[in-house]
Structure formats: structure tokens, C-alpha cells
Short mmCIF file of C-alpha atoms and ligand atoms in Angstrom, two decimals:
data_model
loop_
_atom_site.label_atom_id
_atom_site.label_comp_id
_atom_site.label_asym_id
_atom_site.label_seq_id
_atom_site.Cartn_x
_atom_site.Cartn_y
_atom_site.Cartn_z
CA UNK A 1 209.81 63.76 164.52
CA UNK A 2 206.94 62.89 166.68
CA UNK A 3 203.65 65.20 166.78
CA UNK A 4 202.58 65.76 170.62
CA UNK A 5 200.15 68.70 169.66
CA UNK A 6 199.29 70.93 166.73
CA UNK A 7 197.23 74.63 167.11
CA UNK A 8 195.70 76.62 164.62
CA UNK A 9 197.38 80.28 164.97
CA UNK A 10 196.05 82.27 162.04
CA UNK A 11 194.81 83.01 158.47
CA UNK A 12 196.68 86.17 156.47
CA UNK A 13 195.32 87.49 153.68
CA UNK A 14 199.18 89.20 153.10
CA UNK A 15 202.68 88.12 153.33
CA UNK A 16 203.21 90.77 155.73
CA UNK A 17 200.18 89.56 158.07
CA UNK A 18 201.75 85.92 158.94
CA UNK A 19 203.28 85.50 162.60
CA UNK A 20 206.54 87.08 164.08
CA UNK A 21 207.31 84.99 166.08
CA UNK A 22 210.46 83.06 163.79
CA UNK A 23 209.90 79.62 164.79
CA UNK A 24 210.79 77.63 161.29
CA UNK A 25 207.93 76.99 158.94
CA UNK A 26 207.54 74.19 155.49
CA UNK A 27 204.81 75.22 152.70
CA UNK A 28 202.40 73.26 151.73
CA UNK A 29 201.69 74.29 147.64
CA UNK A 30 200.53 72.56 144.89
CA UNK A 31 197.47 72.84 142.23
CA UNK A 32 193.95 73.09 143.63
CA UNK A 33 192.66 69.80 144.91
CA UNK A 34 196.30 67.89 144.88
CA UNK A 35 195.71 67.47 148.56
CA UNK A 36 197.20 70.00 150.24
CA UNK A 37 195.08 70.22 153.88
CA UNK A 38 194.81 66.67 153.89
CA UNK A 39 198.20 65.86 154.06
CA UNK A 40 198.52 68.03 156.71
CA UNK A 41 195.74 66.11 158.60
CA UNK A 42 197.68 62.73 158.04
CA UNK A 43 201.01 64.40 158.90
CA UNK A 44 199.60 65.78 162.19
CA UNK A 45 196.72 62.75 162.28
CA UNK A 46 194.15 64.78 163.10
CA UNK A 47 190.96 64.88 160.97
CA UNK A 48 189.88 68.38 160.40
CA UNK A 49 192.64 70.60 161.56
CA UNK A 50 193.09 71.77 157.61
CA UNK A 51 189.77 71.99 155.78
CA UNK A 52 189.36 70.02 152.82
CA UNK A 53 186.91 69.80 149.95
CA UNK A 54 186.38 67.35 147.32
CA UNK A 55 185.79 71.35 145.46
CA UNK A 56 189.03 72.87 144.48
CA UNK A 57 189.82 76.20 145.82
CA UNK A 58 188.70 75.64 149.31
CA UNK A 59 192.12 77.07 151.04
CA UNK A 60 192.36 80.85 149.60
CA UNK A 61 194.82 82.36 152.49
CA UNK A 62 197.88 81.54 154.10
CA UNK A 63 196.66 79.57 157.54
CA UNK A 64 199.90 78.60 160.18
CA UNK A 65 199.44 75.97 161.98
CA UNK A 66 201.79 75.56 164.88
CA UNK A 67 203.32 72.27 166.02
CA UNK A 68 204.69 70.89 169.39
CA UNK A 69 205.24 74.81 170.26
CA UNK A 70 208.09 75.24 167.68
CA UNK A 71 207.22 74.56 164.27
CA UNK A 72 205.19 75.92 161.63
CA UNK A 73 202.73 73.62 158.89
CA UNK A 74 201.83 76.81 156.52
CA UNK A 75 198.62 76.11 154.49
CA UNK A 76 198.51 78.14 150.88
CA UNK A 77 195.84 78.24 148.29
CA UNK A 78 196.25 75.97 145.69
CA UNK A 79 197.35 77.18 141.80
CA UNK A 80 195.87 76.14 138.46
CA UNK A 81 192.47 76.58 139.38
CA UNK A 82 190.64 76.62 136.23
CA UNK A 83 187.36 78.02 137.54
CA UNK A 84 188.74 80.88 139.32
CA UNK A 85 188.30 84.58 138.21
CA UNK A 86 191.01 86.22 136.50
CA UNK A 87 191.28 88.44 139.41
CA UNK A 88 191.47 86.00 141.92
CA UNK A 89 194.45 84.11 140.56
CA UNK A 90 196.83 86.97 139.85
CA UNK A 91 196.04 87.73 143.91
CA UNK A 92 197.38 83.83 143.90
CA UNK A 93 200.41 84.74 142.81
CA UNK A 94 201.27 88.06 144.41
CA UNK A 95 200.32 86.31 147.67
CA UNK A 96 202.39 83.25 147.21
CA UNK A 97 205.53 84.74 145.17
CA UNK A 98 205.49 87.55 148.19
CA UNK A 99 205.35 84.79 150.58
CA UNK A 100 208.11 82.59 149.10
CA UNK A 101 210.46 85.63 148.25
CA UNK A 102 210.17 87.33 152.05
CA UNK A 103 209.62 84.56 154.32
CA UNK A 104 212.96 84.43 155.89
CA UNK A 105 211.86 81.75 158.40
CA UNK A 106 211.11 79.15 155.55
CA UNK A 107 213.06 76.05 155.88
CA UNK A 108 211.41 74.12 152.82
CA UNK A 109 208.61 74.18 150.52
CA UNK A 110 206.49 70.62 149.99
CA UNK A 111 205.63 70.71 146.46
CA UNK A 112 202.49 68.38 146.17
CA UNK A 113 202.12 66.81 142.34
CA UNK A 114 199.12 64.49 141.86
CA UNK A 115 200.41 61.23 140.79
CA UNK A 116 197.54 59.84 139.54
CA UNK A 117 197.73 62.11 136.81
CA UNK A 118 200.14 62.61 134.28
CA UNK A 119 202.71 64.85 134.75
CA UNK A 120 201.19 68.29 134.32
CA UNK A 121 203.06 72.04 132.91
CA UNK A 122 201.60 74.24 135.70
CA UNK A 123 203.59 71.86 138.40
CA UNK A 124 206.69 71.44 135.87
CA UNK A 125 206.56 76.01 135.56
CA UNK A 126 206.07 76.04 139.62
CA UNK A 127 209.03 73.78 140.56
CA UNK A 128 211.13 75.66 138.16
CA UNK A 129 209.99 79.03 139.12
CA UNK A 130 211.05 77.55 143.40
CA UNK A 131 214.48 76.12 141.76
CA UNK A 132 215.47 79.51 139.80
CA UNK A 133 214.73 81.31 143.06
CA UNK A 134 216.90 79.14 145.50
CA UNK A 135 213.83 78.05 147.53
CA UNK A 136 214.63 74.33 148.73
CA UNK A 137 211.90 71.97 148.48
CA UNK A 138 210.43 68.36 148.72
CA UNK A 139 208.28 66.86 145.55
CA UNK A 140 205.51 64.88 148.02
CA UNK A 141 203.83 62.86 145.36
CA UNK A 142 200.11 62.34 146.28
CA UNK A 143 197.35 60.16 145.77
CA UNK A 144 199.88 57.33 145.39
CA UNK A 145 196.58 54.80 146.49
CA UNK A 146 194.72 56.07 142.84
CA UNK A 147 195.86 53.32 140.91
CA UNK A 148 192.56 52.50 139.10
CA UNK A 149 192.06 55.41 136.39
CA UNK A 150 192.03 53.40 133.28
CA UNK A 151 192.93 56.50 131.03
CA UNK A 152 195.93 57.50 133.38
CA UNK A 153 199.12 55.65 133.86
CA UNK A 154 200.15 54.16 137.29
CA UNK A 155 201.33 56.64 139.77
CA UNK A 156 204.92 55.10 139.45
CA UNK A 157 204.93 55.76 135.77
CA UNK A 158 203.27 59.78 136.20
CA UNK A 159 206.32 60.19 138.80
CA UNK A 160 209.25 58.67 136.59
CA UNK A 161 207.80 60.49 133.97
CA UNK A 162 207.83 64.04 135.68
CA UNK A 163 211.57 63.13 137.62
CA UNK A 164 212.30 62.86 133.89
CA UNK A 165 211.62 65.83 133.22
CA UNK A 166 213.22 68.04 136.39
CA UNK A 167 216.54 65.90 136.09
CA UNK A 168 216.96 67.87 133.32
CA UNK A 169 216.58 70.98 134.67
CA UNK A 170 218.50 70.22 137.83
CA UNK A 171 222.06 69.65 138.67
CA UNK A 172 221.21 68.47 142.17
CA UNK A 173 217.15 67.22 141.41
CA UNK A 174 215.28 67.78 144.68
CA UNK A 175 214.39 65.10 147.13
CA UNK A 176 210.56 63.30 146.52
CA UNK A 177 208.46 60.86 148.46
CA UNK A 178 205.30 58.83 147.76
CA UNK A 179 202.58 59.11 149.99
CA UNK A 180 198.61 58.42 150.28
CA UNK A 181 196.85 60.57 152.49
CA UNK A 182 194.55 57.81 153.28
CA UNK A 183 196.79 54.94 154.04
CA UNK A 184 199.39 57.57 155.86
CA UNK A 185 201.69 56.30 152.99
CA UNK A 186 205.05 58.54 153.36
CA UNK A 187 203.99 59.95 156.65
CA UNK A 188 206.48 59.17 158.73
CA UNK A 189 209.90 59.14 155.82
CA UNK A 190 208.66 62.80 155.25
CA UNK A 191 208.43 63.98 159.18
CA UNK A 192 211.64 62.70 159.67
CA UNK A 193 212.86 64.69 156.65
CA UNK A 194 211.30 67.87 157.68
CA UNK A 195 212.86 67.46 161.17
CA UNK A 196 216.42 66.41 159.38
CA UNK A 197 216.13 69.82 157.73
CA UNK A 198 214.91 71.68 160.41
CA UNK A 199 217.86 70.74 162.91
CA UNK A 200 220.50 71.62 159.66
P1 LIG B 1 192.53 73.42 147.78
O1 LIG B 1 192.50 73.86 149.21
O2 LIG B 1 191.25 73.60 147.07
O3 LIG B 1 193.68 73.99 147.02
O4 LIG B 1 192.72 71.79 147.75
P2 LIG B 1 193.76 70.90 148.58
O5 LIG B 1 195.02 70.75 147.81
O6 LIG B 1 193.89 71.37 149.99
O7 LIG B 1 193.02 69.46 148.53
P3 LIG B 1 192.23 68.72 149.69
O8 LIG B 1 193.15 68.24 150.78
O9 LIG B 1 191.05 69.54 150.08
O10 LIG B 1 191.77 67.37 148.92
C1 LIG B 1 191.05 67.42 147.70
C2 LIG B 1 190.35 66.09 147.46
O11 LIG B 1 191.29 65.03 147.25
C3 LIG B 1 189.50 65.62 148.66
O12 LIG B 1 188.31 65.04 148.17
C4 LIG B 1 190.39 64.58 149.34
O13 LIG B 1 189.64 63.61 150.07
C5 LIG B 1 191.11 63.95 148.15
N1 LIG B 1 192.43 63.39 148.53
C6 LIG B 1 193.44 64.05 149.16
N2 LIG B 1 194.51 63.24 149.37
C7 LIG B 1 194.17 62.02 148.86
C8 LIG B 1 194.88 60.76 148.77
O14 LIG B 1 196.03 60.57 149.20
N3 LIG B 1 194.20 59.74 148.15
C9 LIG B 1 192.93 59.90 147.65
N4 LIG B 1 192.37 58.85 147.06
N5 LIG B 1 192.26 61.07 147.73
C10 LIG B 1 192.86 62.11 148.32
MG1 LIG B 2 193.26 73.14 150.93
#
């Protein structure tokens, strides 16, 4: 699971834009600002390789990044963002629904939930909506380090509390891992994972 090298290849605006070249590939979704492109910079520890923005709504195409030569980190726009036009967020969904229904190279998706937060709808709708259409993926809790938000709970109580709610949706509940972009929490339990699944 080691990262030699990692390359920008390209931005798509469409499903049908994003590279032919079937190496395997793992989405990276979850609601503006969960932390999408930075956990791709602490996966790949490399400080601006995925733009991020304290701003949500900073990613708004589908950017492949390609690692050691045969793998694919796919950037997406994030969902849920309450300031974006009307317009703008039903493209959201025809670009990402097209993505995850055609993208025959997709191994997994990494569903990012904030877990400073409490366990939020949106997330709850967009892991069932991946479930109902067979699309494996990984719940990477983030911001596991924001412990300190009086009116929240602590990120261990946000993620029992939203497990609660997908065991019951779930006869098999995906897998999850904690992680803090900062600290590189999770890093390396959720490369190995993406390389376990890649070699299936
Ligand atoms: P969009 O591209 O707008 O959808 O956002 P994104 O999901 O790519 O989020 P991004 O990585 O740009 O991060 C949003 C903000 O959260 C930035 O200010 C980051 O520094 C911060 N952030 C991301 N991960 C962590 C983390 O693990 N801990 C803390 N404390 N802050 C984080
Ligand atoms: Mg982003």
C-alpha cells in the first residue's frame, strides 16, 4: 500500500469525459467541506495535490488523480451545499449518479461523514442511495481531531450514533475508519484497505 508517486491526469465536467485507460479507481464523496481533497493530500502526503478551501464548494468536477502508475484517487464535488444555486446542484447529481451508475472501473466509493457533527440526513439519504445501487463503499469518518465543539457530541458518539442508524438498513453494514486529516489518523488502516480491495 505504499505511495511512490501520485499525478494529476484530468478534470471532466461529464461522466463520459473521465480517462479510458481502466486502471481501478475509489471516490472520494461526501457533503461540501467534509474534507474530501484533504484526505487525499494525507493519503498521498502531499500538500496541495487536491485543492482545498476552508469555503465549501471548492471541487465542482470530477479530477483523477493517478497513483504509482496504476491506480486512480477520483476527486468529486461535494453534496449538500446550502449556498449553491438550484441549478448547480441538480448538475451535482446528474454528474455524480452518472458517474457512480457507469463507471465500470470503480472498485469502492469512500463515503466521508464529518464526525464532529452529529449525524446528518443528506449523508444517511447518500449511503442509502450507494447501498440500494450495489456500489461498495468505505464510511471514512473525518475530523476525528474536532473534539472541542461544546454544542456537538464527541466524534465517537456522532459515529455510534450514525452506525446506529445504517445497521438498520444493512444486512452486511459497510466497513468505516476514523481518521484526522491533520494527524494522518487512519491513513495507513485505510491504504491498506483500498489495496486489499483492489487485489480482490
Ligand atoms: P469541497 O471541495 O468544497 O466539497 O470540500 P472538501 O470536502 O474537499 O473539503 P476540504 O478538504 O477543502 O476541507 C474543508 C475544510 O476542512 C478545510 O478548511 C480543511 O482544512 C478542514 N479539514 C479537512 N480535514 C480536516 C481534519 O481532519 N481535521 C480538521 N480539524 N480540519 C479538517
Ligand atoms: Mg474538495
Amino acid at each position: 500500500s505504499h505511495i511512490k508517486e501520485v499525478e494529476f491526469i484530468k478534470s471532466s465536467a461529464k461522466p463520459k469525459d473521465c480517462p479510458k485507460d481502466n486502471f481501478p479507481e475509489f471516490a472520494i464523496l461526501g457533503r461540501s467541506n467534509v474534507g474530501k481533497s484533504s484526505l487525499i493530500n494525507a493519503l498521498v502526503r502531499k500538500k496541495e495535490v487536491a485543492l482545498t478551501s476552508k469555503k465549501p464548494g471548492k471541487t465542482q468536477l470530477i479530477n483523477h488523480f493517478l497513483v504509482n502508475k496504476s491506480w486512480y484517487i477520483v476527486d468529486l464535488p461535494g453534496y449538500g451545499f446550502a449556498n449553491a444555486p438550484e441549478s448547480t446542484r441538480m448538475d451535482w447529481s446528474a454528474l455524480t449518479k452518472g458517474y457512480f451508475l457507469n463507471r465500470d472501473t470503480l472498485v469502492a466509493v469512500l463515503l466521508l461523514v464529518d464526525a464532529s457533527i452529529p449525524a446528518r440526513k443528506i449523508d444517511l439519504d447518500c449511503a442509502n442511495w450507494l447501498g440500494r445501487n450495489e456500489i461498495p463503499m468505505i464510511f471514512v469518518f473525518t475530523k476525528c481531531d474536532k473534539s472541542k465543539n461544546k454544542k456537538g457530541n464527541r466524534p465517537e458518539e456522532n459515529i455510534k450514533d450514525f452506525q446506529d442508524i445504517i445497521r438498520e438498513n444493512y444486512r452486511q453494514p459497510p466497513p468505516w475508519i476514523m481518521t484526522c486529516s491533520v494527524s494522518g489518523l487512519g491513513r495507513d488502516e485505510l491504504l491498506l484497505h483500498m489495496s486489499q480491495l483492489r487485489n480482490y
